[in-house]
mmCIF file with all atom_site columns, C-alpha atoms in Angstrom:
data_model
loop_
_atom_site.group_PDB
_atom_site.id
_atom_site.type_symbol
_atom_site.label_atom_id
_atom_site.label_alt_id
_atom_site.label_comp_id
_atom_site.label_asym_id
_atom_site.label_entity_id
_atom_site.label_seq_id
_atom_site.pdbx_PDB_ins_code
_atom_site.Cartn_x
_atom_site.Cartn_y
_atom_site.Cartn_z
_atom_site.occupancy
_atom_site.B_iso_or_equiv
_atom_site.pdbx_formal_charge
_atom_site.auth_seq_id
_atom_site.auth_comp_id
_atom_site.auth_asym_id
_atom_site.auth_atom_id
_atom_site.pdbx_PDB_model_num
ATOM 1   C CA . MET A 1 1   ? 99.783  40.005 120.543 1.00 0.00 ? 10  MET A CA 1
ATOM 2   C CA . LYS A 1 2   ? 101.728 39.438 123.737 1.00 0.00 ? 11  LYS A CA 1
ATOM 3   C CA . GLU A 1 3   ? 99.776  39.227 127.011 1.00 0.00 ? 12  GLU A CA 1
ATOM 4   C CA . PRO A 1 4   ? 101.096 41.188 130.008 1.00 0.00 ? 13  PRO A CA 1
ATOM 5   C CA . SER A 1 5   ? 103.090 38.913 132.269 1.00 0.00 ? 14  SER A CA 1
ATOM 6   C CA . GLY A 1 6   ? 102.412 38.775 136.008 1.00 0.00 ? 15  GLY A CA 1
ATOM 7   C CA . ASP A 1 7   ? 99.774  40.635 137.945 1.00 0.00 ? 16  ASP A CA 1
ATOM 8   C CA . GLY A 1 8   ? 102.112 43.491 138.934 1.00 0.00 ? 17  GLY A CA 1
ATOM 9   C CA . GLU A 1 9   ? 100.594 45.693 136.235 1.00 0.00 ? 18  GLU A CA 1
ATOM 10  C CA . SER A 1 10  ? 96.975  45.383 137.333 1.00 0.00 ? 19  SER A CA 1
ATOM 11  C CA . PHE A 1 11  ? 97.081  46.866 140.829 1.00 0.00 ? 20  PHE A CA 1
ATOM 12  C CA . PHE A 1 12  ? 98.940  49.264 143.121 1.00 0.00 ? 21  PHE A CA 1
ATOM 13  C CA . HIS A 1 13  ? 100.074 48.913 146.734 1.00 0.00 ? 22  HIS A CA 1
ATOM 14  C CA . LEU A 1 14  ? 99.441  51.259 149.663 1.00 0.00 ? 23  LEU A CA 1
ATOM 15  C CA . ALA A 1 15  ? 101.572 50.784 152.795 1.00 0.00 ? 24  ALA A CA 1
ATOM 16  C CA . VAL A 1 16  ? 100.355 52.596 155.920 1.00 0.00 ? 25  VAL A CA 1
ATOM 17  C CA . THR A 1 17  ? 102.288 52.974 159.177 1.00 0.00 ? 26  THR A CA 1
ATOM 18  C CA . GLY A 1 18  ? 101.593 55.011 162.277 1.00 0.00 ? 27  GLY A CA 1
ATOM 19  C CA . GLN A 1 19  ? 100.065 54.776 165.714 1.00 0.00 ? 28  GLN A CA 1
ATOM 20  C CA . LEU A 1 20  ? 97.020  55.431 167.803 1.00 0.00 ? 29  LEU A CA 1
ATOM 21  C CA . GLU A 1 21  ? 98.670  57.881 170.176 1.00 0.00 ? 30  GLU A CA 1
ATOM 22  C CA . SER A 1 22  ? 96.064  58.807 172.769 1.00 0.00 ? 31  SER A CA 1
ATOM 23  C CA . ALA A 1 23  ? 92.516  59.770 173.654 1.00 0.00 ? 32  ALA A CA 1
ATOM 24  C CA . TYR A 1 24  ? 91.757  63.223 175.029 1.00 0.00 ? 33  TYR A CA 1
ATOM 25  C CA . PHE A 1 25  ? 88.700  64.206 177.077 1.00 0.00 ? 34  PHE A CA 1
ATOM 26  C CA . PRO A 1 26  ? 88.265  67.903 178.000 1.00 0.00 ? 35  PRO A CA 1
ATOM 27  C CA . MET A 1 27  ? 86.795  67.121 181.456 1.00 0.00 ? 36  MET A CA 1
ATOM 28  C CA . GLY A 1 28  ? 88.324  63.679 181.928 1.00 0.00 ? 37  GLY A CA 1
ATOM 29  C CA . PRO A 1 29  ? 87.084  60.318 180.652 1.00 0.00 ? 38  PRO A CA 1
ATOM 30  C CA . ASP A 1 30  ? 83.759  59.056 181.914 1.00 0.00 ? 39  ASP A CA 1
ATOM 31  C CA . GLY A 1 31  ? 85.153  55.758 183.201 1.00 0.00 ? 40  GLY A CA 1
ATOM 32  C CA . SER A 1 32  ? 88.397  53.899 183.767 1.00 0.00 ? 41  SER A CA 1
ATOM 33  C CA . SER A 1 33  ? 90.450  51.081 182.223 1.00 0.00 ? 42  SER A CA 1
ATOM 34  C CA . LEU A 1 34  ? 89.962  52.335 178.685 1.00 0.00 ? 43  LEU A CA 1
ATOM 35  C CA . PHE A 1 35  ? 90.940  50.296 175.639 1.00 0.00 ? 44  PHE A CA 1
ATOM 36  C CA . CYS A 1 36  ? 90.427  50.780 171.925 1.00 0.00 ? 45  CYS A CA 1
ATOM 37  C CA . ARG A 1 37  ? 89.685  48.433 169.050 1.00 0.00 ? 46  ARG A CA 1
ATOM 38  C CA . TYR A 1 38  ? 90.460  49.333 165.452 1.00 0.00 ? 47  TYR A CA 1
ATOM 39  C CA . ASP A 1 39  ? 89.153  47.898 162.173 1.00 0.00 ? 48  ASP A CA 1
ATOM 40  C CA . ILE A 1 40  ? 90.488  48.601 158.687 1.00 0.00 ? 49  ILE A CA 1
ATOM 41  C CA . VAL A 1 41  ? 87.636  49.100 156.215 1.00 0.00 ? 50  VAL A CA 1
ATOM 42  C CA . ALA A 1 42  ? 88.081  49.467 152.457 1.00 0.00 ? 51  ALA A CA 1
ATOM 43  C CA . GLY A 1 43  ? 86.120  49.051 149.243 1.00 0.00 ? 52  GLY A CA 1
ATOM 44  C CA . PRO A 1 44  ? 85.528  45.727 147.485 1.00 0.00 ? 53  PRO A CA 1
ATOM 45  C CA . ASP A 1 45  ? 88.563  46.105 145.204 1.00 0.00 ? 54  ASP A CA 1
ATOM 46  C CA . TRP A 1 46  ? 90.990  46.422 148.114 1.00 0.00 ? 55  TRP A CA 1
ATOM 47  C CA . GLU A 1 47  ? 92.834  43.415 149.504 1.00 0.00 ? 56  GLU A CA 1
ATOM 48  C CA . LEU A 1 48  ? 94.898  43.245 152.701 1.00 0.00 ? 57  LEU A CA 1
ATOM 49  C CA . VAL A 1 49  ? 98.408  42.021 151.781 1.00 0.00 ? 58  VAL A CA 1
ATOM 50  C CA . SER A 1 50  ? 100.128 42.274 155.173 1.00 0.00 ? 59  SER A CA 1
ATOM 51  C CA . GLY A 1 51  ? 99.281  43.385 158.668 1.00 0.00 ? 60  GLY A CA 1
ATOM 52  C CA . MET A 1 52  ? 96.140  42.841 160.694 1.00 0.00 ? 61  MET A CA 1
ATOM 53  C CA . ARG A 1 53  ? 92.647  43.925 159.653 1.00 0.00 ? 62  ARG A CA 1
ATOM 54  C CA . SER A 1 54  ? 91.714  44.619 163.284 1.00 0.00 ? 63  SER A CA 1
ATOM 55  C CA . GLY A 1 55  ? 93.448  44.933 166.623 1.00 0.00 ? 64  GLY A CA 1
ATOM 56  C CA . ILE A 1 56  ? 92.984  45.963 170.211 1.00 0.00 ? 65  ILE A CA 1
ATOM 57  C CA . THR A 1 57  ? 95.089  48.087 172.554 1.00 0.00 ? 66  THR A CA 1
ATOM 58  C CA . GLN A 1 58  ? 96.109  47.396 176.105 1.00 0.00 ? 67  GLN A CA 1
ATOM 59  C CA . SER A 1 59  ? 93.953  48.730 178.918 1.00 0.00 ? 68  SER A CA 1
ATOM 60  C CA . ALA A 1 60  ? 95.083  52.211 179.939 1.00 0.00 ? 69  ALA A CA 1
ATOM 61  C CA . GLN A 1 61  ? 94.374  54.675 182.734 1.00 0.00 ? 70  GLN A CA 1
ATOM 62  C CA . PRO A 1 62  ? 94.218  58.479 182.491 1.00 0.00 ? 71  PRO A CA 1
ATOM 63  C CA . GLU A 1 63  ? 97.482  60.402 182.873 1.00 0.00 ? 72  GLU A CA 1
ATOM 64  C CA . ASP A 1 64  ? 98.200  62.851 185.717 1.00 0.00 ? 73  ASP A CA 1
ATOM 65  C CA . ASP A 1 65  ? 96.098  65.554 184.039 1.00 0.00 ? 74  ASP A CA 1
ATOM 66  C CA . TYR A 1 66  ? 93.040  63.208 184.162 1.00 0.00 ? 75  TYR A CA 1
ATOM 67  C CA . ARG A 1 67  ? 92.204  64.168 180.569 1.00 0.00 ? 76  ARG A CA 1
ATOM 68  C CA . THR A 1 68  ? 94.654  62.173 178.447 1.00 0.00 ? 77  THR A CA 1
ATOM 69  C CA . VAL A 1 69  ? 94.760  58.402 178.048 1.00 0.00 ? 78  VAL A CA 1
ATOM 70  C CA . VAL A 1 70  ? 97.921  57.225 176.243 1.00 0.00 ? 79  VAL A CA 1
ATOM 71  C CA . PHE A 1 71  ? 97.783  54.062 174.098 1.00 0.00 ? 80  PHE A CA 1
ATOM 72  C CA . ASN A 1 72  ? 100.782 54.304 171.705 1.00 0.00 ? 81  ASN A CA 1
ATOM 73  C CA . MET A 1 73  ? 99.370  51.392 169.708 1.00 0.00 ? 82  MET A CA 1
ATOM 74  C CA . PRO A 1 74  ? 101.286 50.839 166.440 1.00 0.00 ? 83  PRO A CA 1
ATOM 75  C CA . LEU A 1 75  ? 99.307  50.482 163.216 1.00 0.00 ? 84  LEU A CA 1
ATOM 76  C CA . GLU A 1 76  ? 100.932 48.916 160.167 1.00 0.00 ? 85  GLU A CA 1
ATOM 77  C CA . PHE A 1 77  ? 99.361  47.321 157.126 1.00 0.00 ? 86  PHE A CA 1
ATOM 78  C CA . THR A 1 78  ? 99.709  47.052 153.349 1.00 0.00 ? 87  THR A CA 1
ATOM 79  C CA . MET A 1 79  ? 96.831  46.822 150.896 1.00 0.00 ? 88  MET A CA 1
ATOM 80  C CA . LYS A 1 80  ? 96.575  46.445 147.150 1.00 0.00 ? 89  LYS A CA 1
ATOM 81  C CA . SER A 1 81  ? 93.820  47.584 144.818 1.00 0.00 ? 90  SER A CA 1
ATOM 82  C CA . THR A 1 82  ? 92.927  47.949 141.181 1.00 0.00 ? 91  THR A CA 1
ATOM 83  C CA . ASN A 1 83  ? 91.482  51.454 141.715 1.00 0.00 ? 92  ASN A CA 1
ATOM 84  C CA . PRO A 1 84  ? 91.259  54.108 144.459 1.00 0.00 ? 93  PRO A CA 1
ATOM 85  C CA . HIS A 1 85  ? 87.480  53.736 144.968 1.00 0.00 ? 94  HIS A CA 1
ATOM 86  C CA . GLY A 1 86  ? 86.733  52.749 148.580 1.00 0.00 ? 95  GLY A CA 1
ATOM 87  C CA . TRP A 1 87  ? 89.975  54.284 149.914 1.00 0.00 ? 96  TRP A CA 1
ATOM 88  C CA . PRO A 1 88  ? 90.930  52.603 153.230 1.00 0.00 ? 97  PRO A CA 1
ATOM 89  C CA . GLN A 1 89  ? 89.598  53.983 156.498 1.00 0.00 ? 98  GLN A CA 1
ATOM 90  C CA . VAL A 1 90  ? 90.312  53.037 160.087 1.00 0.00 ? 99  VAL A CA 1
ATOM 91  C CA . VAL A 1 91  ? 87.313  52.777 162.424 1.00 0.00 ? 100 VAL A CA 1
ATOM 92  C CA . PHE A 1 92  ? 88.001  53.012 166.168 1.00 0.00 ? 101 PHE A CA 1
ATOM 93  C CA . SER A 1 93  ? 85.761  51.763 168.991 1.00 0.00 ? 102 SER A CA 1
ATOM 94  C CA . LEU A 1 94  ? 86.658  52.945 172.504 1.00 0.00 ? 103 LEU A CA 1
ATOM 95  C CA . TYR A 1 95  ? 85.501  51.017 175.584 1.00 0.00 ? 104 TYR A CA 1
ATOM 96  C CA . GLY A 1 96  ? 85.905  51.477 179.331 1.00 0.00 ? 105 GLY A CA 1
ATOM 97  C CA . ASN A 1 97  ? 84.435  50.554 182.697 1.00 0.00 ? 106 ASN A CA 1
ATOM 98  C CA . ASN A 1 98  ? 81.627  52.610 184.203 1.00 0.00 ? 107 ASN A CA 1
ATOM 99  C CA . PHE A 1 99  ? 80.984  53.336 187.900 1.00 0.00 ? 108 PHE A CA 1
ATOM 100 C CA . TRP A 1 100 ? 79.425  49.840 188.275 1.00 0.00 ? 109 TRP A CA 1
ATOM 101 C CA . ASN A 1 101 ? 82.674  48.398 186.836 1.00 0.00 ? 110 ASN A CA 1
ATOM 102 C CA . VAL A 1 102 ? 80.784  47.207 183.737 1.00 0.00 ? 111 VAL A CA 1
ATOM 103 C CA . GLU A 1 103 ? 82.476  47.504 180.348 1.00 0.00 ? 112 GLU A CA 1
ATOM 104 C CA . THR A 1 104 ? 80.625  49.878 178.037 1.00 0.00 ? 113 THR A CA 1
ATOM 105 C CA . ASN A 1 105 ? 81.100  51.898 174.873 1.00 0.00 ? 114 ASN A CA 1
ATOM 106 C CA . ARG A 1 106 ? 82.909  55.217 175.306 1.00 0.00 ? 115 ARG A CA 1
ATOM 107 C CA . GLY A 1 107 ? 82.852  56.373 171.707 1.00 0.00 ? 116 GLY A CA 1
ATOM 108 C CA . TYR A 1 108 ? 83.570  55.750 168.042 1.00 0.00 ? 117 TYR A CA 1
ATOM 109 C CA . ALA A 1 109 ? 85.787  57.549 165.551 1.00 0.00 ? 118 ALA A CA 1
ATOM 110 C CA . ARG A 1 110 ? 86.967  57.044 161.987 1.00 0.00 ? 119 ARG A CA 1
ATOM 111 C CA . ILE A 1 111 ? 89.681  58.439 159.742 1.00 0.00 ? 120 ILE A CA 1
ATOM 112 C CA . HIS A 1 112 ? 90.729  58.039 156.118 1.00 0.00 ? 121 HIS A CA 1
ATOM 113 C CA . CYS A 1 113 ? 94.247  56.804 155.455 1.00 0.00 ? 122 CYS A CA 1
ATOM 114 C CA . PRO A 1 114 ? 96.439  59.569 153.990 1.00 0.00 ? 123 PRO A CA 1
ATOM 115 C CA . LEU A 1 115 ? 97.494  59.733 150.354 1.00 0.00 ? 124 LEU A CA 1
ATOM 116 C CA . SER A 1 116 ? 100.914 58.472 149.382 1.00 0.00 ? 125 SER A CA 1
ATOM 117 C CA . GLY A 1 117 ? 103.854 60.461 150.681 1.00 0.00 ? 126 GLY A CA 1
ATOM 118 C CA . MET A 1 118 ? 101.788 62.255 153.301 1.00 0.00 ? 127 MET A CA 1
ATOM 119 C CA . LYS A 1 119 ? 102.243 62.086 157.051 1.00 0.00 ? 128 LYS A CA 1
ATOM 120 C CA . ARG A 1 120 ? 99.463  63.485 159.131 1.00 0.00 ? 129 ARG A CA 1
ATOM 121 C CA . THR A 1 121 ? 98.284  63.636 162.709 1.00 0.00 ? 130 THR A CA 1
ATOM 122 C CA . VAL A 1 122 ? 94.515  63.610 163.085 1.00 0.00 ? 131 VAL A CA 1
ATOM 123 C CA . ARG A 1 123 ? 92.412  64.551 166.085 1.00 0.00 ? 132 ARG A CA 1
ATOM 124 C CA . ALA A 1 124 ? 89.315  62.485 165.292 1.00 0.00 ? 133 ALA A CA 1
ATOM 125 C CA . PRO A 1 125 ? 86.212  63.413 167.326 1.00 0.00 ? 134 PRO A CA 1
ATOM 126 C CA . LEU A 1 126 ? 84.720  60.622 169.446 1.00 0.00 ? 135 LEU A CA 1
ATOM 127 C CA . PHE A 1 127 ? 80.963  60.229 169.363 1.00 0.00 ? 136 PHE A CA 1
ATOM 128 C CA . VAL A 1 128 ? 78.494  58.041 171.234 1.00 0.00 ? 137 VAL A CA 1
ATOM 129 C CA . PRO A 1 129 ? 75.136  57.006 169.707 1.00 0.00 ? 138 PRO A CA 1
ATOM 130 C CA . LYS A 1 130 ? 72.048  58.258 171.531 1.00 0.00 ? 139 LYS A CA 1
ATOM 131 C CA . PHE A 1 131 ? 68.963  56.232 172.418 1.00 0.00 ? 140 PHE A CA 1
ATOM 132 C CA . SER A 1 132 ? 65.883  56.917 170.334 1.00 0.00 ? 141 SER A CA 1
ATOM 133 C CA . ASN A 1 133 ? 63.455  57.184 173.271 1.00 0.00 ? 142 ASN A CA 1
ATOM 134 C CA . ILE A 1 134 ? 63.462  58.718 176.730 1.00 0.00 ? 143 ILE A CA 1
ATOM 135 C CA . TRP A 1 135 ? 62.953  55.421 178.594 1.00 0.00 ? 144 TRP A CA 1
ATOM 136 C CA . SER A 1 136 ? 66.049  53.816 177.098 1.00 0.00 ? 145 SER A CA 1
ATOM 137 C CA . ALA A 1 137 ? 68.003  56.998 177.817 1.00 0.00 ? 146 ALA A CA 1
ATOM 138 C CA . ALA A 1 138 ? 66.840  56.922 181.451 1.00 0.00 ? 147 ALA A CA 1
ATOM 139 C CA . MET A 1 139 ? 67.906  53.270 181.816 1.00 0.00 ? 148 MET A CA 1
ATOM 140 C CA . SER A 1 140 ? 71.269  54.138 180.269 1.00 0.00 ? 149 SER A CA 1
ATOM 141 C CA . TRP A 1 141 ? 71.733  56.932 182.807 1.00 0.00 ? 150 TRP A CA 1
ATOM 142 C CA . LEU A 1 142 ? 70.863  54.597 185.714 1.00 0.00 ? 151 LEU A CA 1
ATOM 143 C CA . THR A 1 143 ? 73.019  51.682 184.578 1.00 0.00 ? 152 THR A CA 1
ATOM 144 C CA . GLY A 1 144 ? 75.870  53.694 183.051 1.00 0.00 ? 153 GLY A CA 1
ATOM 145 C CA . VAL A 1 145 ? 75.731  51.570 179.887 1.00 0.00 ? 154 VAL A CA 1
ATOM 146 C CA . ASN A 1 146 ? 75.877  53.470 176.599 1.00 0.00 ? 155 ASN A CA 1
ATOM 147 C CA . PRO A 1 147 ? 74.251  52.237 173.386 1.00 0.00 ? 156 PRO A CA 1
ATOM 148 C CA . GLU A 1 148 ? 76.594  50.244 171.143 1.00 0.00 ? 157 GLU A CA 1
ATOM 149 C CA . MET A 1 149 ? 76.717  49.705 167.431 1.00 0.00 ? 158 MET A CA 1
ATOM 150 C CA . ARG A 1 150 ? 76.425  46.083 166.381 1.00 0.00 ? 159 ARG A CA 1
ATOM 151 C CA . ASP A 1 151 ? 78.899  46.676 163.545 1.00 0.00 ? 160 ASP A CA 1
ATOM 152 C CA . PRO A 1 152 ? 80.960  49.895 163.884 1.00 0.00 ? 161 PRO A CA 1
ATOM 153 C CA . LYS A 1 153 ? 82.383  49.341 160.381 1.00 0.00 ? 162 LYS A CA 1
ATOM 154 C CA . ILE A 1 154 ? 79.190  50.844 158.932 1.00 0.00 ? 163 ILE A CA 1
ATOM 155 C CA . LEU A 1 155 ? 80.654  54.230 159.900 1.00 0.00 ? 164 LEU A CA 1
ATOM 156 C CA . ALA A 1 156 ? 82.913  53.952 156.856 1.00 0.00 ? 165 ALA A CA 1
ATOM 157 C CA . ASP A 1 157 ? 79.848  53.972 154.570 1.00 0.00 ? 166 ASP A CA 1
ATOM 158 C CA . GLY A 1 158 ? 77.983  57.268 154.690 1.00 0.00 ? 167 GLY A CA 1
ATOM 159 C CA . SER A 1 159 ? 74.784  55.779 153.289 1.00 0.00 ? 168 SER A CA 1
ATOM 160 C CA . LYS A 1 160 ? 74.458  53.231 156.112 1.00 0.00 ? 169 LYS A CA 1
ATOM 161 C CA . HIS A 1 161 ? 74.666  55.557 159.107 1.00 0.00 ? 170 HIS A CA 1
ATOM 162 C CA . LYS A 1 162 ? 72.610  58.416 157.744 1.00 0.00 ? 171 LYS A CA 1
ATOM 163 C CA . GLY A 1 163 ? 70.394  59.884 160.459 1.00 0.00 ? 172 GLY A CA 1
ATOM 164 C CA . LEU A 1 164 ? 72.307  58.310 163.362 1.00 0.00 ? 173 LEU A CA 1
ATOM 165 C CA . ALA A 1 165 ? 71.689  60.428 166.473 1.00 0.00 ? 174 ALA A CA 1
ATOM 166 C CA . CYS A 1 166 ? 74.840  60.877 168.524 1.00 0.00 ? 175 CYS A CA 1
ATOM 167 C CA . GLU A 1 167 ? 76.684  63.206 170.844 1.00 0.00 ? 176 GLU A CA 1
ATOM 168 C CA . SER A 1 168 ? 80.373  64.008 170.764 1.00 0.00 ? 177 SER A CA 1
ATOM 169 C CA . TYR A 1 169 ? 82.794  64.034 173.665 1.00 0.00 ? 178 TYR A CA 1
ATOM 170 C CA . GLY A 1 170 ? 86.560  63.768 173.386 1.00 0.00 ? 179 GLY A CA 1
ATOM 171 C CA . GLU A 1 171 ? 88.881  62.870 170.542 1.00 0.00 ? 180 GLU A CA 1
ATOM 172 C CA . LEU A 1 172 ? 91.430  60.280 169.448 1.00 0.00 ? 181 LEU A CA 1
ATOM 173 C CA . VAL A 1 173 ? 94.894  61.401 168.351 1.00 0.00 ? 182 VAL A CA 1
ATOM 174 C CA . VAL A 1 174 ? 96.187  59.246 165.483 1.00 0.00 ? 183 VAL A CA 1
ATOM 175 C CA . SER A 1 175 ? 99.290  59.725 163.329 1.00 0.00 ? 184 SER A CA 1
ATOM 176 C CA . LEU A 1 176 ? 99.603  57.920 159.981 1.00 0.00 ? 185 LEU A CA 1
ATOM 177 C CA . GLN A 1 177 ? 101.956 57.931 157.012 1.00 0.00 ? 186 GLN A CA 1
ATOM 178 C CA . ALA A 1 178 ? 101.384 56.240 153.649 1.00 0.00 ? 187 ALA A CA 1
ATOM 179 C CA . ILE A 1 179 ? 103.617 55.133 150.777 1.00 0.00 ? 188 ILE A CA 1
ATOM 180 C CA . SER A 1 180 ? 102.338 53.768 147.471 1.00 0.00 ? 189 SER A CA 1
ATOM 181 C CA . ARG A 1 181 ? 103.918 51.720 144.709 1.00 0.00 ? 190 ARG A CA 1
ATOM 182 C CA . GLY A 1 182 ? 102.678 51.121 141.184 1.00 0.00 ? 191 GLY A CA 1
ATOM 183 C CA . CYS A 1 183 ? 100.369 54.148 140.914 1.00 0.00 ? 192 CYS A CA 1
ATOM 184 C CA . SER A 1 184 ? 102.039 55.829 137.943 1.00 0.00 ? 193 SER A CA 1
ATOM 185 C CA . ARG A 1 185 ? 101.985 52.549 136.010 1.00 0.00 ? 194 ARG A CA 1
ATOM 186 C CA . MET A 1 186 ? 98.178  52.582 136.391 1.00 0.00 ? 195 MET A CA 1
ATOM 187 C CA . GLY A 1 187 ? 97.844  56.265 135.485 1.00 0.00 ? 196 GLY A CA 1
ATOM 188 C CA . LEU A 1 188 ? 97.086  57.404 139.040 1.00 0.00 ? 197 LEU A CA 1
ATOM 189 C CA . ASP A 1 189 ? 98.556  60.718 140.182 1.00 0.00 ? 198 ASP A CA 1
ATOM 190 C CA . TRP A 1 190 ? 98.252  62.007 143.767 1.00 0.00 ? 199 TRP A CA 1
ATOM 191 C CA . GLY A 1 191 ? 99.798  65.347 142.742 1.00 0.00 ? 200 GLY A CA 1
ATOM 192 C CA . GLN A 1 192 ? 103.165 64.368 144.245 1.00 0.00 ? 201 GLN A CA 1
ATOM 193 C CA . SER A 1 193 ? 106.339 62.830 142.835 1.00 0.00 ? 202 SER A CA 1
ATOM 194 C CA . TYR A 1 194 ? 106.873 60.004 145.338 1.00 0.00 ? 203 TYR A CA 1
ATOM 195 C CA . ASP A 1 195 ? 105.957 57.072 143.093 1.00 0.00 ? 204 ASP A CA 1
#
């Protein structure tokens, strides 16, 4: 019996391109000099082949309408996997200066990467964790420092952030497109004929 040659038959590739376009706040951002960090999170069978697992944008100021902050940060990476379990997600952490000019958390968001052949623009809601007691909340109000998550990547796992108290304000606008290779060879069908 002949063994399969090469490892090209045991996994598929997913190439994702796009950009973090902007952040939108209905009544203006609560702070200035905003920047955003992103982290790519995927299941244990996924491996990053090219691109960066995390990145950070430049510091940006609100536009003339005082509600939109434009980043135009490109996102581009390729991953391979043996199965679709743990489909890649992108977790965003937004930071900015408060009225004391201290850098603090301005919100978190996450999105799933699209399926192959799809291009989509997502308006992901931003949320900020809330303090669990009134004294911490009062100190936060006085200092202008919001609570931060030690590891924002837990947002990609629903079982780890269950019961997290938070409030939502604003949204991130992200556009992504994905292309896959090797899916049909593994018996995977996204319901499209792009592979």
